[in-house]
Each structure stands twice: as structure tokens, then as C-alpha cells.
Short mmCIF file of C-alpha atoms and ligand atoms in Angstrom, two decimals:
data_model
loop_
_atom_site.label_atom_id
_atom_site.label_comp_id
_atom_site.label_asym_id
_atom_site.label_seq_id
_atom_site.Cartn_x
_atom_site.Cartn_y
_atom_site.Cartn_z
CA MET A 1 68.96 53.90 108.25
CA LEU A 2 69.58 56.73 105.81
CA ARG A 3 65.74 57.55 105.70
CA ASN A 4 65.69 57.57 109.54
CA LYS A 5 68.52 59.97 109.68
CA LEU A 6 66.64 62.22 107.25
CA VAL A 7 63.47 62.15 109.13
CA LEU A 8 65.41 62.96 112.45
CA ALA A 9 67.35 65.92 110.65
CA ALA A 10 63.82 67.21 109.53
CA SER A 11 62.37 66.78 113.03
CA VAL A 12 65.36 68.78 114.36
CA MET A 13 64.88 71.35 111.76
CA ALA A 14 61.27 71.61 112.58
CA LEU A 15 62.11 71.95 116.08
CA GLY A 16 64.50 74.68 115.35
CA ALA A 17 61.79 76.40 113.59
CA CYS A 18 59.26 75.77 116.27
CA GLY A 19 61.91 76.93 118.73
CA GLY A 20 61.99 80.41 117.01
CA GLY A 21 58.18 80.63 116.55
CA ASP A 22 57.72 79.65 120.29
CA LYS A 23 60.05 82.57 121.28
CA THR A 24 57.83 84.95 119.51
CA ALA A 25 54.85 83.42 121.17
CA ASP A 26 56.45 83.47 124.45
CA ASN A 27 57.10 87.13 124.03
CA SER A 28 53.68 88.04 123.01
CA ALA A 29 52.22 85.85 126.02
CA ALA A 30 54.64 88.05 128.20
CA LYS A 31 53.28 91.17 126.93
CA PRO A 32 50.23 91.34 129.08
CA ALA A 33 51.93 90.44 132.04
CA ASP A 34 54.65 93.23 131.23
CA THR A 35 52.03 95.86 130.54
CA THR A 36 50.31 95.03 134.08
CA ALA A 37 53.77 95.24 135.77
CA ALA A 38 54.55 98.58 134.07
CA ALA A 39 51.21 99.97 134.92
CA THR A 40 51.75 99.01 138.53
CA ALA A 41 55.06 100.74 138.39
CA THR A 42 53.68 103.78 137.00
CA ALA A 43 50.83 103.97 139.38
CA ALA A 44 53.27 103.51 142.52
CA PRO A 45 55.02 107.03 142.02
CA ALA A 46 51.64 108.54 141.22
CA GLY A 47 50.59 107.31 144.59
CA GLY A 48 53.00 109.51 146.21
CA ALA A 49 55.78 107.09 146.72
CA ALA A 50 59.32 108.33 145.63
CA PRO A 51 61.22 106.22 143.05
CA ALA A 52 63.52 103.92 144.99
CA GLY A 53 67.29 104.49 145.31
CA GLY A 54 67.23 107.23 142.64
CA ALA A 55 67.06 104.72 139.93
CA ALA A 56 64.64 106.79 137.91
CA VAL A 57 67.00 109.80 137.56
CA ALA A 58 66.55 111.08 133.94
CA ALA A 59 69.48 111.80 131.57
CA ALA A 60 70.37 115.52 131.61
CA PRO A 61 71.69 116.51 128.03
CA ILE A 62 74.70 118.71 127.57
CA THR A 63 73.98 122.32 127.80
CA GLY A 64 77.50 123.69 127.81
CA LYS A 65 80.58 122.96 125.70
CA THR A 66 81.73 119.47 124.88
CA VAL A 67 85.51 118.72 125.48
CA GLU A 68 87.25 116.06 123.21
CA VAL A 69 89.30 113.27 124.79
CA LYS A 70 91.36 110.93 122.83
CA MET A 71 91.74 107.16 123.85
CA ILE A 72 95.09 105.86 122.72
CA GLY A 73 96.90 102.78 122.87
CA ASP A 74 100.40 102.56 121.12
CA ALA A 75 104.08 102.04 121.76
CA GLN A 76 103.93 104.98 124.38
CA GLY A 77 101.35 103.07 126.31
CA TYR A 78 97.60 103.37 126.87
CA ARG A 79 96.24 106.43 127.90
CA PHE A 80 93.35 109.19 127.80
CA ASP A 81 94.60 112.45 126.21
CA PRO A 82 94.26 114.73 128.03
CA ALA A 83 93.91 112.52 131.16
CA THR A 84 93.16 115.67 133.41
CA ILE A 85 90.11 117.53 132.34
CA THR A 86 88.14 120.43 133.71
CA VAL A 87 84.57 121.08 132.76
CA LYS A 88 81.70 122.93 134.35
CA VAL A 89 78.30 121.38 135.32
CA GLY A 90 76.25 121.30 132.11
CA ASP A 91 79.35 120.60 130.09
CA GLY A 92 80.01 117.28 128.30
CA ILE A 93 83.10 115.03 127.36
CA LYS A 94 83.17 113.14 124.05
CA PHE A 95 85.74 110.26 124.19
CA THR A 96 87.13 108.90 120.95
CA ASN A 97 88.71 105.55 120.36
CA VAL A 98 91.91 106.64 118.33
CA THR A 99 94.31 103.51 118.69
CA GLY A 100 94.65 100.40 120.56
CA GLY A 101 91.06 99.76 121.48
CA PRO A 102 88.81 98.48 122.70
CA HIS A 103 88.61 101.07 125.34
CA ASN A 104 85.85 102.31 127.52
CA VAL A 105 84.87 104.79 130.24
CA THR A 106 84.36 103.49 133.88
CA PHE A 107 84.02 105.82 136.97
CA PHE A 108 85.51 104.74 140.51
CA ALA A 109 82.12 104.63 142.24
CA ASP A 110 84.16 105.68 145.59
CA SER A 111 86.16 108.33 143.70
CA ILE A 112 83.30 110.65 142.59
CA PRO A 113 81.34 113.21 144.66
CA ALA A 114 79.04 111.93 147.31
CA GLY A 115 75.60 111.52 145.76
CA ALA A 116 76.71 112.05 142.13
CA ALA A 117 76.35 108.51 141.11
CA ALA A 118 72.81 108.16 140.10
CA ALA A 119 72.91 111.32 137.84
CA LEU A 120 76.14 110.52 136.31
CA ASN A 121 75.06 106.87 135.70
CA ALA A 122 71.72 108.22 134.03
CA ASN A 123 74.23 110.39 131.71
CA MET A 124 75.99 107.36 130.54
CA PRO A 125 74.48 105.89 127.60
CA ASN A 126 74.59 101.90 127.12
CA THR A 127 76.21 101.28 130.38
CA THR A 128 77.19 97.45 130.73
CA SER A 129 77.13 97.97 134.66
CA PRO A 130 76.86 100.88 136.95
CA LEU A 131 79.08 103.75 135.97
CA THR A 132 80.51 101.55 133.18
CA GLY A 133 80.44 102.69 129.68
CA PRO A 134 80.23 100.14 126.73
CA LEU A 135 83.47 98.94 125.14
CA LEU A 136 84.43 100.96 122.05
CA ILE A 137 85.70 98.53 119.63
CA ASN A 138 86.60 100.38 116.47
CA ALA A 139 88.61 103.44 115.84
CA ASN A 140 86.72 106.58 115.68
CA ASP A 141 83.82 104.95 117.93
CA THR A 142 83.01 107.71 120.33
CA TYR A 143 81.32 108.04 123.63
CA THR A 144 79.80 111.03 125.24
CA VAL A 145 79.17 111.76 128.92
CA SER A 146 77.19 114.64 129.98
CA PHE A 147 77.96 116.38 133.17
CA ALA A 148 74.70 118.29 133.38
CA GLY A 149 72.68 117.60 136.52
CA THR A 150 75.76 116.20 138.35
CA LYS A 151 77.70 117.64 141.23
CA ALA A 152 80.86 119.69 141.41
CA GLY A 153 84.01 117.70 142.34
CA THR A 154 86.55 115.38 141.18
CA TYR A 155 85.62 112.19 139.15
CA HIS A 156 88.23 109.53 138.72
CA PHE A 157 87.64 107.37 135.91
CA TYR A 158 89.52 104.54 133.98
CA CYS A 159 89.51 102.40 130.89
CA THR A 160 88.54 98.89 132.10
CA PRO A 161 90.65 96.79 129.49
CA HIS A 162 93.68 98.91 130.38
CA LEU A 163 93.15 99.91 134.03
CA ALA A 164 96.26 97.54 134.84
CA LEU A 165 98.39 99.51 132.14
CA GLY A 166 97.50 102.88 133.76
CA MET A 167 94.92 104.05 131.40
CA LYS A 168 92.95 106.50 133.89
CA GLY A 169 92.25 110.08 134.31
CA VAL A 170 90.39 112.71 136.39
CA ILE A 171 87.57 115.08 135.63
CA THR A 172 87.18 118.10 137.76
CA VAL A 173 83.58 119.44 137.46
CA GLN A 174 83.15 123.17 138.56
CU1 LIG B 1 91.72 101.46 126.87
#
């Protein structure tokens, strides 16, 4: 009995090891297909077809100043400080998790200038879904959004974990 268990355990371990190995093998095996797909995708725009849906908009780096905004959660509530910000096209905003995180930066898709979503989304690193920045878990974690290549107008935004607690703000881009 004991011996069978040991053999079984060894088999499971071996399977586990194989599983890891298979993963690598699968990745390798998938590469040729991926390369083909990439080559096809690259060839399509070269053929004159425009990239669909503006998905291929490139990130535009900050060319102007960077405004700092604190993300705070304390006895007085959850807030961006300042919550009303004015920048110019080309400027950026650096959000810093000061207290009470995790916080993030999410834009209301229906409360930004028409046609601005693709450029804004491209300027948001590591989005977890469209116009949704990653969670800043630790104090002093920062998240910077460039407004280069975006449109003038008002951009309403909020912190996903604390929206219900009123953690939101508005950016005016001139
Ligand atoms: Cu928050």
C-alpha cells in the first residue's frame, strides 16, 4: 500500500514536471503559427487597409509639463487631490497612491471628448480594460497618463475601487 502511494506520488510529480515541460513545448510549437499571424497582420495594413477601429493608435509621450495628483483615502474620505485639473494637449498627469489604496484611474467612456478614446487608451499603460488603469497597490505607486495626441475637452475620471465613495475628478484639456 505504502509503496503504491509512493509510486503514485512520484507519478503525480512526474506529471507535474511534464506539465511544465509541455507548457514550454506548447509555446514553442505555437510560435510558428503566431509568427504567421503576425506576418499576415503586418501585411494587411501594408496592402492599404487602414487598421480597424483605431486599435493601432500608438502611445504619444508627454511633451509638456506633468501635473501631480495625489490619491488619498483617510478619515476625511477617498479623493483625488486636486480633483479638478487643467492641462494642455501634450501635458501629462502623474497620479500617486498616497494613502488608502488600492486606487486606480478610470475614465468614463461616455464623458470624454468624442473620438478621444483611442488616443487616450493608447496613452494609458497597462490597462486592465479599456480606459481603465491598473490598481496601484502600494503607497508611492504612481501612474502617469499622457494627454499628448488627445483632444481638447473635459475628461471625467474615477477610481474604480472607490467610485461609490465619491473618488472621482475631472480633467480639462485645453
Ligand atoms: Cu481609490
